[in-house]
Amino acid sequence: MAVLKITSFGGIAPKVPPRYLKDSAAQVAVNCPMWNGSLTPIRDLGSTVHTVTKSGTPKTIYRFGQDTVSDSSYWFHWTTDVDVCRSQIAGDTSEWTFFTGDGVPKATYSTIALSGTDLPTATRPLGLPAPSQAVSATAVGAVDAAELAETRVYTYTFVNKESGREIESAPATASDSVTVRTSQSVALSGFVSAPTGGYVVTHRRIYRSTSGTYLLVAEIPINSTTYSDSVAPESLAEEIPSMLWSDPPSGLEGLINLPNGMMAGFVGRDIYFCDPYHPHAWPENYIQTLDYPIVGLGRMDTTLAVLTTGVPYLAQGTHPTAVALVKSDLQQACVSKRSIVSHGGSVFYAAPDGLMRLSPGGSEIVTRALFDRTQWQYFFKPESIHAYAHDNQYIAFYDNDTVQGGFIYDMTSGNIITHDIYVGAAFHDIQRDKLFLVGSDRKVKVWNSGDLKTYIWRSKVFTMPKPVSFGWAQVEAEGYSMTAKFYVDGSLAHTRTVASRDPFRLPVAVGRDWEVQVEGTKEVFSVALAHSAAELRNG
């Protein structure tokens, strides 16, 4: 009779009855990333590279110092779900970094972020509020009725010049108009003090308008409380840039970098965009509103994926004023913000029916052939999933109220395996090409860099035309030993410690349904069963 031989090892597909699985597919595949066909183990987490200091279980980690070649420096960490973006500011040498999810939107940079133990040690609010009251303007000097009269309106802004970054607020309410003769100056007073609450203000900028356009008069230090304007009209400088700017809303979430200097975030059903290359400015006329609450954001090349409690949207445009929203062709809600992964021109996320993939070429549930809805919900409790991209894989962790573990979806082969590692947070470091993870012990470790983990791989049910008895078996491997278990008609018939590639006898067992389970840490190339040793030798 023919030899029953497994020469390729694949992932799980619970949706398919065990006897109808492909010959390479598995009923159980734990800790065995068999993306290349052979059966191999993953490694445990490596040794500790850093221990974060904030009390509680970390939910977000981020390695600051992205230009530093280091595993141990410098770990920002939070016990909340935080979204972090590095600045797109030209000439930034301080690594300005922005984040949402820890109170109001915040900004920090190297000097203040690294000034203590709990990183980031110090921050600034991301925005800068407009002055809360108008300036007073009074014409000063003798009046010559023969001189030309000019009617002016004044406003001013707050400015912060700090560590290579310059931000400017929206303007104050316009002053009352003042009529000025050519020989007169205008005395300005009543400037409001700088705001409290962590804001840093170093200067004020004064603008005046005579025909509806505000032009720069002067920049003065924040401690100056008055100013005398005698600037000739032809000497006025640039137009005010911040006329329509607004502070980011205090509840902004999901901060994400986009091309052309843009960032996006959301509050409720509203998408917000910053003014390009001005991360502190979030004009209200850029806001777009959807018909479902937003769960999170992802990025596909130049396209923003907006994942909601209903239909996903794709936002396309090179400037916030020209962003167009398009509904996805597949209506699948996002049930976990932390499951969103942007990788390789696609966005993956956990949906009620499976793992969803959005791409410019269309949308699909990539696990549709592997899990039905009930199985997906039972195995992984998708609302608990948090995931990260690494080595072209979607590496996920879940807590289904019974088991804490994870799974890996290989984006190339489409295989899924499970693993028995669980952590609360992770960070994919592109510069280091490593996935760093941290659990409740607050120790930062590297994915797949420790000791080999024991895998478990169980084959499909091979159903014979009639009851048979396989008397011999053989395991071809890179090294030994490993454990092989043989099931006949659903019951365990034999357990064997395999110490070499030599064929070995099986006890007498007769049945139609045969299964093989392999457990170990050595790479396995094939498992074969036959009636005789000669059949094994002949293939």
XYZ file of C-alpha atoms in Angstrom:
539
model
C 0.000 0.000 0.000
C 0.997 3.639 -0.395
C 2.923 5.395 2.328
C 1.116 8.111 4.304
C 3.660 10.914 4.261
C 3.540 14.536 5.435
C 6.229 16.592 3.688
C 4.929 20.096 4.289
C 3.503 21.642 7.437
C 0.870 24.380 7.440
C -1.323 26.411 9.760
C -4.730 25.886 11.287
C -8.131 26.182 9.618
C -10.826 25.346 12.211
C -13.557 26.186 9.713
C -12.645 23.079 7.663
C -13.604 19.662 9.095
C -10.389 17.815 10.092
C -10.748 15.114 7.417
C -11.211 17.728 4.665
C -8.128 19.749 5.507
C -5.293 19.917 3.014
C -2.638 17.287 3.647
C -0.278 19.973 4.985
C -2.857 21.752 7.168
C -3.122 21.367 10.934
C -5.763 20.908 13.554
C -3.328 22.333 16.124
C -0.299 24.515 15.371
C 1.203 26.133 18.458
C 4.562 27.931 18.488
C 5.505 26.646 15.030
C 5.985 29.288 12.307
C 6.179 26.860 9.383
C 6.144 29.561 6.716
C 8.734 27.716 4.613
C 7.156 24.274 4.794
C 9.190 22.572 7.503
C 8.124 22.360 11.136
C 10.165 24.769 13.261
C 9.756 26.393 16.687
C 9.565 30.048 17.553
C 11.819 31.371 20.264
C 10.669 32.722 23.576
C 11.139 36.369 24.464
C 14.776 37.274 24.924
C 16.557 38.651 27.959
C 15.453 41.923 29.503
C 16.843 44.986 27.718
C 15.134 47.527 29.961
C 12.668 47.744 32.835
C 10.093 50.536 32.636
C 9.362 52.345 35.856
C 5.756 53.517 35.945
C 3.546 51.469 38.242
C 0.802 49.411 36.644
C 0.722 47.260 33.531
C 2.171 49.018 30.470
C -0.296 49.361 27.616
C 1.927 51.396 25.262
C 5.695 51.520 24.784
C 7.657 53.632 22.335
C 11.426 53.821 21.823
C 12.438 57.461 21.726
C 15.849 58.227 20.269
C 14.995 56.777 16.880
C 18.415 57.778 15.542
C 20.168 56.013 18.420
C 21.421 52.456 17.885
C 20.204 50.976 21.153
C 17.772 48.419 22.540
C 17.748 49.869 26.036
C 17.347 53.608 25.377
C 14.948 55.427 25.642
C 11.620 53.837 26.528
C 8.537 56.021 26.733
C 5.740 54.061 28.395
C 2.159 54.523 29.485
C -0.542 52.448 31.164
C -3.092 53.773 28.663
C -3.515 53.315 24.902
C -1.327 56.077 23.445
C -0.597 56.954 19.802
C 2.827 58.480 19.136
C 4.135 60.384 16.098
C 7.604 61.705 15.439
C 7.667 65.239 14.055
C 7.934 66.026 10.369
C 9.523 69.392 11.124
C 12.377 70.334 8.808
C 15.731 70.513 10.545
C 14.424 69.031 13.792
C 17.453 68.044 15.890
C 15.547 67.623 19.159
C 13.275 64.771 18.022
C 10.042 66.574 18.760
C 7.433 63.901 19.361
C 3.661 64.185 19.674
C 1.130 61.861 21.256
C -2.526 61.432 22.205
C -4.200 59.146 24.723
C -2.599 60.506 27.902
C -4.879 63.405 28.710
C -4.790 66.370 26.345
C -2.656 66.013 23.177
C 0.982 66.529 24.112
C 4.423 67.319 22.690
C 7.890 66.648 24.010
C 11.523 66.698 22.894
C 14.835 65.247 23.985
C 15.910 67.727 26.656
C 12.696 67.651 28.676
C 11.579 64.121 27.788
C 14.759 62.527 29.134
C 15.204 64.725 32.205
C 14.044 62.088 34.698
C 13.243 58.409 35.196
C 9.629 57.960 34.078
C 9.769 58.727 30.363
C 8.675 61.044 28.972
C 9.509 63.052 32.077
C 8.084 66.391 30.911
C 5.778 67.463 28.111
C 4.010 70.463 26.644
C 0.420 70.685 25.457
C 0.511 70.079 21.692
C -1.337 73.290 20.840
C -1.147 76.901 21.967
C -4.402 78.734 22.775
C -5.224 82.118 21.313
C -5.001 85.188 23.568
C -8.288 85.559 25.431
C -8.731 89.306 25.069
C -8.180 92.006 22.465
C -5.418 94.563 22.641
C -6.264 98.231 23.244
C -5.143 100.647 20.493
C -4.896 104.416 20.934
C -3.566 106.981 18.422
C -0.813 109.117 19.947
C 0.548 112.479 18.771
C -0.632 115.779 17.397
C -3.277 115.681 14.683
C -2.690 117.507 11.421
C -5.954 117.632 9.494
C -4.039 117.883 6.243
C -2.487 114.463 6.729
C -4.011 111.303 5.336
C -6.088 109.289 7.792
C -5.870 105.518 8.059
C -8.254 103.226 9.938
C -6.551 100.265 11.580
C -7.540 97.151 13.493
C -5.009 95.219 15.587
C -4.638 91.670 16.810
C -1.814 89.580 18.254
C -0.783 85.963 18.762
C 1.235 83.948 21.231
C 4.493 82.415 19.990
C 6.716 79.733 21.477
C 10.270 79.394 20.207
C 11.685 76.338 21.891
C 14.405 73.860 20.942
C 14.351 74.559 17.219
C 10.565 74.566 16.942
C 8.409 77.653 16.470
C 4.655 77.570 17.021
C 2.117 80.350 16.807
C -1.392 80.522 18.178
C -4.549 81.721 16.514
C -5.052 85.496 16.900
C -6.897 87.335 19.631
C -10.205 89.017 18.951
C -9.688 92.147 16.866
C -9.233 95.456 18.636
C -11.585 98.340 18.214
C -10.726 100.322 15.093
C -8.492 103.324 15.494
C -8.006 106.264 13.085
C -4.376 107.265 12.647
C -2.778 110.223 10.872
C 0.569 109.860 9.095
C 2.551 111.594 11.828
C 0.916 109.667 14.649
C 1.855 106.365 16.284
C -0.444 103.869 17.962
C -0.017 102.859 21.591
C -0.917 99.220 22.191
C -1.645 97.934 25.686
C -3.762 95.425 27.536
C -1.972 92.331 26.225
C -3.214 89.287 28.100
C -0.674 87.246 30.049
C 0.642 83.922 28.764
C -1.657 80.970 29.488
C -0.954 78.626 32.380
C -1.304 74.842 32.384
C 2.077 73.806 31.020
C 2.146 76.134 28.006
C 5.385 77.891 27.143
C 5.151 81.311 25.467
C 8.264 83.283 24.584
C 6.923 86.088 22.345
C 3.885 87.930 21.015
C 3.404 88.860 17.379
C 1.434 92.003 16.606
C -0.541 92.358 13.391
C -2.560 95.209 11.935
C -5.117 95.399 9.174
C -6.271 98.277 7.050
C -8.093 96.462 4.270
C -9.082 93.096 5.686
C -5.610 91.519 5.684
C -3.503 91.328 8.830
C 0.202 91.985 8.262
C 3.010 91.595 10.802
C 3.986 94.736 12.666
C 6.464 93.368 15.181
C 7.465 90.478 17.413
C 7.998 91.390 21.056
C 9.146 89.380 24.114
C 6.325 87.961 26.217
C 7.345 90.133 29.199
C 6.746 93.328 27.201
C 3.351 94.715 28.160
C 3.085 97.660 25.741
C 4.157 98.544 22.217
C 4.242 101.722 20.156
C 3.479 101.151 16.490
C 5.084 103.644 14.154
C 5.799 101.174 11.330
C 5.155 102.619 7.868
C 2.671 100.667 5.700
C 5.358 99.708 3.203
C 7.477 98.197 6.003
C 4.881 95.716 7.226
C 5.930 92.052 6.974
C 4.119 88.797 6.098
C 0.422 88.039 6.381
C -0.739 86.285 9.537
C -0.584 82.494 8.900
C -2.744 81.371 11.826
C -5.996 83.199 11.133
C -8.017 79.962 10.877
C -5.917 77.785 13.169
C -7.317 76.130 16.286
C -5.909 74.202 19.196
C -6.269 70.416 18.842
C -9.392 69.300 20.733
C -8.642 68.044 24.233
C -10.179 64.634 23.460
C -8.197 63.988 20.259
C -7.300 60.302 19.780
C -5.538 58.053 17.298
C -2.759 60.417 16.214
C -1.122 59.252 12.983
C 1.447 60.698 10.581
C 0.489 61.162 6.926
C 2.496 62.321 3.887
C 2.999 66.017 3.092
C 3.472 67.011 6.710
C -0.059 66.113 7.785
C -1.248 64.370 10.917
C -4.749 63.051 11.581
C -6.745 62.201 14.684
C -10.359 61.830 15.685
C -12.984 62.673 18.269
C -16.253 60.733 18.150
C -17.430 60.757 14.525
C -15.141 63.629 13.494
C -11.802 63.310 11.670
C -9.330 66.117 12.347
C -6.268 67.123 10.323
C -3.437 69.407 11.334
C -2.297 72.163 9.042
C 0.587 70.704 6.975
C 3.896 70.953 8.862
C 2.146 72.769 11.726
C 1.326 69.933 14.144
C -0.033 72.316 16.776
C -2.701 73.769 14.445
C -5.964 71.896 13.757
C -8.282 74.202 11.761
C -11.977 73.540 12.229
C -12.614 73.898 8.501
C -10.568 70.702 7.963
C -12.942 68.554 10.049
C -14.933 65.825 8.298
C -17.791 63.958 9.963
C -18.785 60.332 9.366
C -21.990 58.455 10.015
C -20.426 56.048 12.558
C -18.197 56.607 15.605
C -14.518 56.231 14.734
C -12.542 53.444 16.429
C -9.075 54.093 15.000
C -6.950 55.103 12.034
C -4.503 53.309 9.734
C -2.366 54.296 6.775
C -2.007 52.799 3.277
C 0.704 54.685 1.406
C -0.933 58.106 0.925
C -4.424 56.960 1.968
C -5.872 57.265 5.469
C -7.999 54.304 6.583
C -10.737 55.360 8.991
C -12.072 52.363 10.927
C -15.449 52.800 12.563
C -18.124 50.884 14.463
C -19.782 50.466 11.061
C -18.378 50.943 7.576
C -14.647 51.638 7.071
C -13.728 54.713 5.039
C -10.725 55.634 2.929
C -9.647 59.291 3.032
C -7.576 60.413 0.068
C -5.975 63.788 -0.633
C -2.667 65.621 -0.546
C -3.973 68.522 1.571
C -6.660 68.634 4.291
C -8.799 70.974 2.176
C -8.914 68.388 -0.617
C -9.509 65.147 1.304
C -12.262 62.968 -0.183
C -13.920 60.147 1.772
C -14.786 56.843 0.080
C -16.654 53.968 1.739
C -14.952 50.589 1.701
C -16.422 47.883 -0.506
C -16.742 45.525 2.491
C -18.790 46.550 5.516
C -16.884 45.252 8.522
C -16.675 47.223 11.764
C -13.468 47.534 13.746
C -13.911 46.015 17.207
C -10.465 46.809 18.647
C -8.479 49.995 18.083
C -5.290 48.279 19.218
C -5.734 45.559 16.585
C -5.116 48.071 13.757
C -1.839 47.417 11.930
C -0.574 49.389 8.919
C 1.897 47.411 6.845
C 2.932 46.900 3.257
C 0.349 49.231 1.739
C -2.488 47.554 3.656
C -4.344 48.061 6.914
C -5.327 45.040 9.010
C -7.774 45.058 11.909
C -10.020 42.775 13.955
C -13.604 42.721 12.688
C -16.549 40.723 14.072
C -16.188 38.058 11.360
C -12.398 37.749 11.182
C -9.166 39.541 10.402
C -9.906 42.307 7.909
C -7.498 43.692 5.324
C -7.996 47.005 3.520
C -5.841 47.805 0.511
C -5.996 49.962 -2.619
C -6.862 46.802 -4.546
C -9.917 46.025 -2.431
C -11.001 44.698 0.936
C -11.160 41.136 2.247
C -11.488 39.073 5.393
C -8.201 37.202 5.152
C -9.335 34.559 7.653
C -12.663 33.849 5.922
C -11.537 30.399 4.720
C -9.958 29.555 8.092
C -12.487 30.629 10.747
C -16.213 31.134 10.768
C -17.591 33.946 12.906
C -18.324 31.726 15.915
C -14.847 30.220 15.916
C -13.143 33.606 15.478
C -15.087 34.993 18.423
C -14.526 31.890 20.573
C -10.796 31.516 19.956
C -9.646 35.114 20.122
C -12.376 37.421 21.504
C -11.488 39.967 18.808
C -12.261 43.038 20.914
C -9.334 41.974 23.142
C -6.788 41.765 20.311
C -3.769 44.046 20.116
C -1.330 43.443 17.276
C 1.896 44.578 15.597
C 3.596 44.100 12.223
C 6.998 42.445 12.059
C 8.750 40.453 9.322
C 5.644 40.611 7.119
C 3.555 39.043 9.855
C 0.580 40.217 11.898
C 1.618 39.274 15.439
C -1.369 39.383 17.761
C -2.162 38.885 21.435
C -5.576 38.152 22.927
C -7.390 37.426 26.179
C -10.586 35.408 25.656
C -11.357 35.342 29.404
C -10.113 31.747 29.609
C -6.768 31.842 27.801
C -4.211 34.590 27.306
C -2.121 33.936 24.234
C -1.630 35.017 20.676
C -1.602 34.171 17.010
C 0.495 34.994 13.972
C -0.958 35.635 10.520
C 1.691 35.329 7.839
C 0.909 37.918 5.162
C 2.781 36.005 2.452
C 1.496 32.450 2.877
C -1.875 33.247 4.475
C -1.175 30.708 7.251
C -2.194 31.232 10.864
C -0.647 29.614 13.916
C -1.209 30.249 17.612
C 1.411 30.883 20.273
C 1.409 30.808 24.060
C 3.098 34.161 24.687
C 1.072 37.020 26.149
C 2.128 40.622 26.771
C 0.314 43.883 27.357
C 2.143 46.070 24.847
C 4.718 45.992 22.075
C 6.571 48.323 19.724
C 7.936 47.578 16.269
C 11.225 49.428 15.925
C 12.033 49.898 12.244
C 15.522 51.225 12.930
C 16.416 48.132 14.981
C 14.201 45.795 12.902
C 12.963 44.281 16.138
C 9.674 43.819 17.918
C 9.993 44.838 21.560
C 7.405 43.605 24.066
C 6.535 44.262 27.697
C 4.279 42.393 30.094
C 2.899 42.999 33.571
C 6.441 42.592 34.992
C 7.374 45.816 33.127
C 10.426 44.146 31.545
C 11.106 45.044 27.903
C 12.213 42.038 25.851
C 12.743 41.212 22.181
C 10.382 38.952 20.244
C 11.718 35.585 19.038
C 15.188 36.009 20.526
C 15.203 33.709 23.588
C 15.237 29.953 24.078
C 13.421 27.679 21.644
C 9.828 27.056 22.609
C 8.204 23.648 22.389
C 5.839 23.422 19.434
C 2.758 21.239 19.036
C 1.571 20.384 15.553
C -1.307 17.986 14.876
C -2.123 16.802 11.391
C -5.437 16.564 9.617
C -7.476 13.356 9.939
C -6.277 11.038 7.177
C -9.264 8.829 6.390
C -8.488 5.492 4.731
C -10.929 3.700 2.372
C -11.061 0.817 4.849
C -9.552 -0.001 8.251
C -5.767 -0.317 8.083
C -2.870 -0.898 10.431
C 0.278 1.130 9.886
C 3.110 -0.813 11.478
C 6.071 1.542 10.930
C 6.804 5.277 11.149
C 9.712 7.603 10.466
C 10.474 11.233 11.282
C 13.022 13.091 9.161
C 14.441 16.028 11.102
C 17.408 18.351 11.396
C 18.076 17.039 14.890
C 16.555 14.868 17.596
C 14.757 14.151 19.821
C 11.051 14.988 19.644
C 7.793 13.345 20.645
C 5.440 11.781 18.110
C 1.892 10.802 18.975
C -0.319 8.620 16.804
C -4.132 8.733 16.988
C -6.381 6.063 15.513
C -10.103 6.676 15.179
C -9.815 9.624 17.565
C -7.967 7.839 20.376
C -4.298 8.046 21.295
C -2.735 4.760 20.171
C 0.980 5.361 20.727
C 3.456 7.929 22.038
C 7.066 7.712 20.943
C 10.228 9.639 21.742
C 11.975 9.801 18.380
C 15.728 9.732 18.813
C 16.893 9.295 15.197
C 15.769 9.162 11.590
C 15.611 5.365 11.703
C 12.169 3.823 11.098
C 10.456 2.543 14.224
C 7.678 0.067 14.894
C 4.187 1.061 15.920
C 2.039 -1.146 18.138
C -0.821 -2.935 16.429
C -3.764 -0.580 15.899
C -6.445 -0.835 13.259
C -8.661 2.007 12.104
C -9.732 4.217 9.238
C -8.864 7.624 10.736
C -5.193 8.329 11.428
C -3.608 11.477 12.873
C -0.059 12.418 13.849
C 1.017 14.948 16.464
C 4.624 16.153 16.778
C 5.976 18.003 19.817
C 9.483 19.348 20.222
C 12.035 22.020 19.388
C 13.874 20.451 16.432
C 13.154 21.239 12.799
C 11.110 18.469 11.157
C 10.982 17.901 7.398
C 8.619 14.959 7.111
C 6.623 12.339 8.988
C 5.734 9.044 7.306
C 3.667 5.960 8.158
C 3.740 2.654 6.278
C 2.972 -1.019 6.650
C 6.632 -2.001 6.534
C 10.121 -0.553 6.849
C 10.712 -1.401 3.201
C 7.773 0.792 2.168
C 9.296 3.665 4.122
C 12.650 3.198 2.429
C 10.975 3.172 -0.995
C 8.900 6.269 -0.274
